[in-house]
Amino acid sequence: MAEPSFSLRTPEDDDIPRRICDSCGFVAYENPKIVVGSVVRHEGRILLCRRAIEPRRGFWTIPAGYLELNETPEDGARREAREEAEAELSIERLLAVYSVPRISQVQLIYRAQLKTSHFAPGPESLDVALFAPAEIPYGELAFPSVHWALAHDAEAKNGAPPVPFANPPGETGNRMPDGRSIAPGEG
Amino acid sequence: MAEPSFSLRTPEDDDIPRRICDSCGFVAYENPKIVVGSVVRHEGRILLCRRAIEPRRGFWTIPAGYLELNETPEDGARREAREEAEAELSIERLLAVYSVPRISQVQLIYRAQLKTSHFAPGPESLDVALFAPAEIPYGELAFPSVHWALAHDAEAKNGAPPVPFANPPGETGNRMPDGRSIAPGEG
């Protein structure tokens, strides 16, 4: 069997170059991806997962991942919490819609509560823990959007109206709040 | 050159069957798609486009389409209005997040105003027109989510709080409000 080998060419009925396989002619249309995740609270503390996989292995994140085919975003957010943290969620509402155009991501982030007190690291997590707001390891968070989601969750808890939050003004997910740039692929 | 020919098999590092090309081994990961669109108002009337393409050719819809790579949802919603209706939009806010899991779609629908009074059918539209609320051709709307978006826009106009609306309870985008089922691919 030949190996797949792609060139960037524009299909006849299109106006954007797409990756087309030189061996078989398959057009690999690429679309932005949907990330679904949750800020999960339990008795006033927040559930975070320490990533066992790249990018940002060893850093802390909220349970989140790619939406699968034929899945609702809420089902996807519950599945990701189950896979990464063995946690069963009760979803309250949509908290935020972020976009990271550099890596073609749209993120739908929910507010949720743990249904039971059980949680444990799944295969993609080194550790899972509950943090009181003052104990959150801000210097070791994986992505800019994890900062945004935790800040927006705190605003919502303090009575902000239930609008979905969006990217902070001028931010496109390319740098951490301290100004450090985040390398390509690490958004 | 061989033709692409796909079988459904589970890659080694995965637990979901994916389409794998028999000629070249390429794994065609498929992801849900993001639709971005807008309920567009101008002087109290609403802009609708009559579709020139399948599915639902001849039916009326709001300007909407697939988000492209490296595009923010707001930019995508503006681009779609430009392509389908030659309309320049001023986006106000996110109105609704819908999901149609049968066809693996997540839809982000914005509220917008026309920036100028110019509009005209683009290549994917047979016609573009402004409708007073009482004149909207409800019997000729293209998709269930167009009904939802117009109803949610009216609720927002009547002072509903700025929450993003979601699918009506129990609805997954498979039927029109009169109960008619919508054929596969026509969601």
GROMACS .gro file of C-alpha atoms in nm, chain A residues 1-4 6 16 18-19 21-26 28 30-34 67-73 94 97 99 101-104 106 108 162-164, chain B residues 1-4 6 16 18-19 21-26 28 30-34 67-73 94 97 99 101-104 106 108 162-164:
model
   78
    1MET     CA    1   0.000   0.000   0.000
    2ALA     CA    2   0.128   0.349  -0.089
    3GLU     CA    3   0.183   0.601   0.189
    4PRO     CA    4  -0.049   0.901   0.204
    6PHE     CA    5  -0.051   1.539   0.036
   16ILE     CA    6  -0.950   2.772  -0.106
   18ARG     CA    7  -0.702   2.205   0.032
   19ARG     CA    8  -0.473   1.912   0.110
   21CYS     CA    9  -0.354   1.313  -0.159
   22ASP     CA   10  -0.107   1.252  -0.446
   23SER     CA   11  -0.166   0.875  -0.423
   24CYS     CA   12  -0.545   0.860  -0.428
   25GLY     CA   13  -0.687   1.208  -0.495
   26PHE     CA   14  -0.874   1.228  -0.164
   28ALA     CA   15  -0.882   1.628   0.308
   30GLU     CA   16  -1.015   2.057   0.726
   31ASN     CA   17  -1.256   2.238   0.950
   32PRO     CA   18  -1.220   2.422   1.277
   33LYS     CA   19  -1.256   2.199   1.580
   34ILE     CA   20  -1.494   2.229   1.871
   67LEU     CA   21  -1.646   1.711   2.057
   68GLU     CA   22  -1.712   1.381   1.877
   69LEU     CA   23  -1.946   1.317   1.583
   70ASN     CA   24  -2.318   1.302   1.666
   71GLU     CA   25  -2.261   1.428   2.019
   72THR     CA   26  -2.426   1.731   2.179
   73PRO     CA   27  -2.181   1.975   2.338
   94LEU     CA   28  -2.302   2.759   2.916
   97VAL     CA   29  -1.758   3.072   2.408
   99SER     CA   30  -1.212   3.114   1.991
  101PRO     CA   31  -0.822   3.117   1.547
  102ARG     CA   32  -0.447   3.041   1.527
  103ILE     CA   33  -0.527   2.674   1.591
  104SER     CA   34  -0.881   2.690   1.448
  106VAL     CA   35  -1.393   2.718   1.911
  108LEU     CA   36  -1.772   2.590   2.454
  162PRO     CA   37  -2.571   3.495   3.262
  163VAL     CA   38  -2.426   3.618   2.935
  164PRO     CA   39  -2.175   3.381   2.782
  188MET     CA   40  -0.354   0.743  -0.973
  189ALA     CA   41  -0.571   0.509  -0.763
  190GLU     CA   42  -0.913   0.629  -0.652
  191PRO     CA   43  -0.965   0.695  -0.281
  193PHE     CA   44  -1.230   0.399   0.242
  203ILE     CA   45  -1.348   0.479   1.767
  205ARG     CA   46  -1.248   0.595   1.153
  206ARG     CA   47  -1.256   0.600   0.772
  208CYS     CA   48  -0.815   0.482   0.285
  209ASP     CA   49  -0.742   0.134   0.142
  210SER     CA   50  -0.507   0.286  -0.119
  211CYS     CA   51  -0.286   0.504   0.098
  212GLY     CA   52  -0.368   0.441   0.466
  213PHE     CA   53  -0.478   0.799   0.533
  215ALA     CA   54  -0.988   1.063   0.762
  217GLU     CA   55  -1.410   1.354   1.098
  218ASN     CA   56  -1.514   1.620   1.342
  219PRO     CA   57  -1.836   1.804   1.407
  220LYS     CA   58  -1.873   2.121   1.205
  221ILE     CA   59  -1.933   2.474   1.324
  254LEU     CA   60  -1.667   2.845   0.982
  255GLU     CA   61  -1.335   2.832   0.794
  256LEU     CA   62  -0.989   2.753   0.934
  257ASN     CA   63  -0.822   3.034   1.133
  258GLU     CA   64  -1.139   3.241   1.140
  259THR     CA   65  -1.313   3.377   1.449
  260PRO     CA   66  -1.687   3.296   1.465
  281LEU     CA   67  -2.411   3.600   2.054
  284VAL     CA   68  -2.585   2.810   2.053
  286SER     CA   69  -2.664   2.166   1.823
  288PRO     CA   70  -2.616   1.601   1.661
  289ARG     CA   71  -2.771   1.395   1.378
  290ILE     CA   72  -2.558   1.590   1.131
  291SER     CA   73  -2.282   1.674   1.383
  293VAL     CA   74  -2.290   2.315   1.639
  295LEU     CA   75  -2.333   2.987   1.679
  349PRO     CA   76  -2.885   3.819   2.733
  350VAL     CA   77  -2.840   3.448   2.794
  351PRO     CA   78  -2.751   3.251   2.484
   0.00000   0.00000   0.00000
